[in-house]
Amino acid sequence: MQNLTRITRNPEVMGGKPCIRGMRVTVGTIVGLMASGYSSNDILKAYPYLEEADIYEALAYAAWRAEEIEVPLISA
C-alpha cells in the first residue's frame, strides 16, 4: 500500500474515524457520496476546502481497507 498522507486518524476528531487531513470530513462520507452518485466535482463544490487528491486518496484508502477485512456476504 502506498503511503497515504491525506488520511489521518485522531481519537479527538470524529471519534477516531479516518478523516481527510485532520478535518471533520471522514473517508466514509466521501466514499458514501461517491457511491450515491455524486461526482468528485459535486463533492468539491459541497466541501470547497477539499482537494481532488483528497477524494482519490479516500477512495484508495477505502479500497485498501476492503481488501484487508473479510466481510461475510449473504448469497442471493
mmCIF file with all atom_site columns, C-alpha atoms in Angstrom:
data_model
loop_
_atom_site.group_PDB
_atom_site.id
_atom_site.type_symbol
_atom_site.label_atom_id
_atom_site.label_alt_id
_atom_site.label_comp_id
_atom_site.label_asym_id
_atom_site.label_entity_id
_atom_site.label_seq_id
_atom_site.pdbx_PDB_ins_code
_atom_site.Cartn_x
_atom_site.Cartn_y
_atom_site.Cartn_z
_atom_site.occupancy
_atom_site.B_iso_or_equiv
_atom_site.pdbx_formal_charge
_atom_site.auth_seq_id
_atom_site.auth_comp_id
_atom_site.auth_asym_id
_atom_site.auth_atom_id
_atom_site.pdbx_PDB_model_num
ATOM 1  C CA . MET A 1 1  ? 0.000   0.000   0.000  1.00 0.00 ? 1  MET A CA 1
ATOM 2  C CA . GLN A 1 2  ? 1.310   3.385   -0.949 1.00 0.00 ? 2  GLN A CA 1
ATOM 3  C CA . ASN A 1 3  ? 1.988   5.933   1.770  1.00 0.00 ? 3  ASN A CA 1
ATOM 4  C CA . LEU A 1 4  ? -1.232  7.852   2.330  1.00 0.00 ? 4  LEU A CA 1
ATOM 5  C CA . THR A 1 5  ? -0.512  11.372  3.506  1.00 0.00 ? 5  THR A CA 1
ATOM 6  C CA . ARG A 1 6  ? -4.017  12.847  3.388  1.00 0.00 ? 6  ARG A CA 1
ATOM 7  C CA . ILE A 1 7  ? -5.802  10.317  5.592  1.00 0.00 ? 7  ILE A CA 1
ATOM 8  C CA . THR A 1 8  ? -5.491  10.941  9.331  1.00 0.00 ? 8  THR A CA 1
ATOM 9  C CA . ARG A 1 9  ? -6.885  9.336   12.475 1.00 0.00 ? 9  ARG A CA 1
ATOM 10 C CA . ASN A 1 10 ? -7.211  11.160  15.758 1.00 0.00 ? 10 ASN A CA 1
ATOM 11 C CA . PRO A 1 11 ? -9.357  9.897   18.643 1.00 0.00 ? 11 PRO A CA 1
ATOM 12 C CA . GLU A 1 12 ? -10.408 13.502  19.305 1.00 0.00 ? 12 GLU A CA 1
ATOM 13 C CA . VAL A 1 13 ? -11.675 14.104  15.756 1.00 0.00 ? 13 VAL A CA 1
ATOM 14 C CA . MET A 1 14 ? -14.834 12.288  14.619 1.00 0.00 ? 14 MET A CA 1
ATOM 15 C CA . GLY A 1 15 ? -14.297 9.579   17.206 1.00 0.00 ? 15 GLY A CA 1
ATOM 16 C CA . GLY A 1 16 ? -11.067 8.407   15.599 1.00 0.00 ? 16 GLY A CA 1
ATOM 17 C CA . LYS A 1 17 ? -12.591 7.622   12.194 1.00 0.00 ? 17 LYS A CA 1
ATOM 18 C CA . PRO A 1 18 ? -10.262 8.086   9.223  1.00 0.00 ? 18 PRO A CA 1
ATOM 19 C CA . CYS A 1 19 ? -10.561 11.705  8.103  1.00 0.00 ? 19 CYS A CA 1
ATOM 20 C CA . ILE A 1 20 ? -9.243  13.916  5.357  1.00 0.00 ? 20 ILE A CA 1
ATOM 21 C CA . ARG A 1 21 ? -6.221  15.922  6.538  1.00 0.00 ? 21 ARG A CA 1
ATOM 22 C CA . GLY A 1 22 ? -7.424  16.157  10.132 1.00 0.00 ? 22 GLY A CA 1
ATOM 23 C CA . MET A 1 23 ? -10.672 17.840  9.125  1.00 0.00 ? 23 MET A CA 1
ATOM 24 C CA . ARG A 1 24 ? -14.112 16.681  10.180 1.00 0.00 ? 24 ARG A CA 1
ATOM 25 C CA . VAL A 1 25 ? -14.740 15.027  6.817  1.00 0.00 ? 25 VAL A CA 1
ATOM 26 C CA . THR A 1 26 ? -14.491 11.254  7.047  1.00 0.00 ? 26 THR A CA 1
ATOM 27 C CA . VAL A 1 27 ? -13.372 8.818   4.409  1.00 0.00 ? 27 VAL A CA 1
ATOM 28 C CA . GLY A 1 28 ? -16.791 7.201   4.840  1.00 0.00 ? 28 GLY A CA 1
ATOM 29 C CA . THR A 1 29 ? -18.517 10.461  3.924  1.00 0.00 ? 29 THR A CA 1
ATOM 30 C CA . ILE A 1 30 ? -16.541 10.768  0.700  1.00 0.00 ? 30 ILE A CA 1
ATOM 31 C CA . VAL A 1 31 ? -16.999 7.119   -0.271 1.00 0.00 ? 31 VAL A CA 1
ATOM 32 C CA . GLY A 1 32 ? -20.707 7.270   0.584  1.00 0.00 ? 32 GLY A CA 1
ATOM 33 C CA . LEU A 1 33 ? -21.219 10.334  -1.573 1.00 0.00 ? 33 LEU A CA 1
ATOM 34 C CA . MET A 1 34 ? -19.414 8.718   -4.498 1.00 0.00 ? 34 MET A CA 1
ATOM 35 C CA . ALA A 1 35 ? -21.480 5.536   -4.057 1.00 0.00 ? 35 ALA A CA 1
ATOM 36 C CA . SER A 1 36 ? -24.651 7.643   -4.093 1.00 0.00 ? 36 SER A CA 1
ATOM 37 C CA . GLY A 1 37 ? -23.773 9.021   -7.496 1.00 0.00 ? 37 GLY A CA 1
ATOM 38 C CA . TYR A 1 38 ? -22.136 12.322  -6.633 1.00 0.00 ? 38 TYR A CA 1
ATOM 39 C CA . SER A 1 39 ? -19.210 13.248  -8.832 1.00 0.00 ? 39 SER A CA 1
ATOM 40 C CA . SER A 1 40 ? -15.906 14.492  -7.500 1.00 0.00 ? 40 SER A CA 1
ATOM 41 C CA . ASN A 1 41 ? -16.875 17.944  -8.794 1.00 0.00 ? 41 ASN A CA 1
ATOM 42 C CA . ASP A 1 42 ? -20.134 17.796  -6.804 1.00 0.00 ? 42 ASP A CA 1
ATOM 43 C CA . ILE A 1 43 ? -18.188 16.899  -3.668 1.00 0.00 ? 43 ILE A CA 1
ATOM 44 C CA . LEU A 1 44 ? -15.652 19.664  -4.216 1.00 0.00 ? 44 LEU A CA 1
ATOM 45 C CA . LYS A 1 45 ? -18.481 22.179  -4.582 1.00 0.00 ? 45 LYS A CA 1
ATOM 46 C CA . ALA A 1 46 ? -20.101 20.956  -1.354 1.00 0.00 ? 46 ALA A CA 1
ATOM 47 C CA . TYR A 1 47 ? -16.763 20.901  0.503  1.00 0.00 ? 47 TYR A CA 1
ATOM 48 C CA . PRO A 1 48 ? -14.703 23.711  -1.084 1.00 0.00 ? 48 PRO A CA 1
ATOM 49 C CA . TYR A 1 49 ? -11.812 23.168  1.357  1.00 0.00 ? 49 TYR A CA 1
ATOM 50 C CA . LEU A 1 50 ? -11.186 19.687  -0.065 1.00 0.00 ? 50 LEU A CA 1
ATOM 51 C CA . GLU A 1 51 ? -8.905  18.981  -2.995 1.00 0.00 ? 51 GLU A CA 1
ATOM 52 C CA . GLU A 1 52 ? -9.369  16.432  -5.749 1.00 0.00 ? 52 GLU A CA 1
ATOM 53 C CA . ALA A 1 53 ? -6.401  14.457  -4.398 1.00 0.00 ? 53 ALA A CA 1
ATOM 54 C CA . ASP A 1 54 ? -8.276  14.114  -1.087 1.00 0.00 ? 54 ASP A CA 1
ATOM 55 C CA . ILE A 1 55 ? -11.111 12.303  -2.854 1.00 0.00 ? 55 ILE A CA 1
ATOM 56 C CA . TYR A 1 56 ? -8.808  9.933   -4.711 1.00 0.00 ? 56 TYR A CA 1
ATOM 57 C CA . GLU A 1 57 ? -6.865  9.124   -1.580 1.00 0.00 ? 57 GLU A CA 1
ATOM 58 C CA . ALA A 1 58 ? -10.098 8.465   0.353  1.00 0.00 ? 58 ALA A CA 1
ATOM 59 C CA . LEU A 1 59 ? -11.132 6.000   -2.352 1.00 0.00 ? 59 LEU A CA 1
ATOM 60 C CA . ALA A 1 60 ? -7.706  4.362   -2.338 1.00 0.00 ? 60 ALA A CA 1
ATOM 61 C CA . TYR A 1 61 ? -7.827  4.022   1.450  1.00 0.00 ? 61 TYR A CA 1
ATOM 62 C CA . ALA A 1 62 ? -11.330 2.515   1.358  1.00 0.00 ? 62 ALA A CA 1
ATOM 63 C CA . ALA A 1 63 ? -10.308 0.033   -1.340 1.00 0.00 ? 63 ALA A CA 1
ATOM 64 C CA . TRP A 1 64 ? -7.251  -0.983  0.671  1.00 0.00 ? 64 TRP A CA 1
ATOM 65 C CA . ARG A 1 65 ? -9.341  -1.466  3.834  1.00 0.00 ? 65 ARG A CA 1
ATOM 66 C CA . ALA A 1 66 ? -11.909 -3.520  1.943  1.00 0.00 ? 66 ALA A CA 1
ATOM 67 C CA . GLU A 1 67 ? -9.136  -5.888  0.871  1.00 0.00 ? 67 GLU A CA 1
ATOM 68 C CA . GLU A 1 68 ? -7.796  -6.155  4.417  1.00 0.00 ? 68 GLU A CA 1
ATOM 69 C CA . ILE A 1 69 ? -11.039 -7.047  6.182  1.00 0.00 ? 69 ILE A CA 1
ATOM 70 C CA . GLU A 1 70 ? -13.104 -10.046 5.202  1.00 0.00 ? 70 GLU A CA 1
ATOM 71 C CA . VAL A 1 71 ? -16.812 -9.414  5.447  1.00 0.00 ? 71 VAL A CA 1
ATOM 72 C CA . PRO A 1 72 ? -19.205 -12.332 5.103  1.00 0.00 ? 72 PRO A CA 1
ATOM 73 C CA . LEU A 1 73 ? -21.581 -11.792 2.204  1.00 0.00 ? 73 LEU A CA 1
ATOM 74 C CA . ILE A 1 74 ? -25.095 -13.124 2.045  1.00 0.00 ? 74 ILE A CA 1
ATOM 75 C CA . SER A 1 75 ? -25.567 -15.075 -1.161 1.00 0.00 ? 75 SER A CA 1
ATOM 76 C CA . ALA A 1 76 ? -28.672 -14.429 -3.219 1.00 0.00 ? 76 ALA A CA 1
#
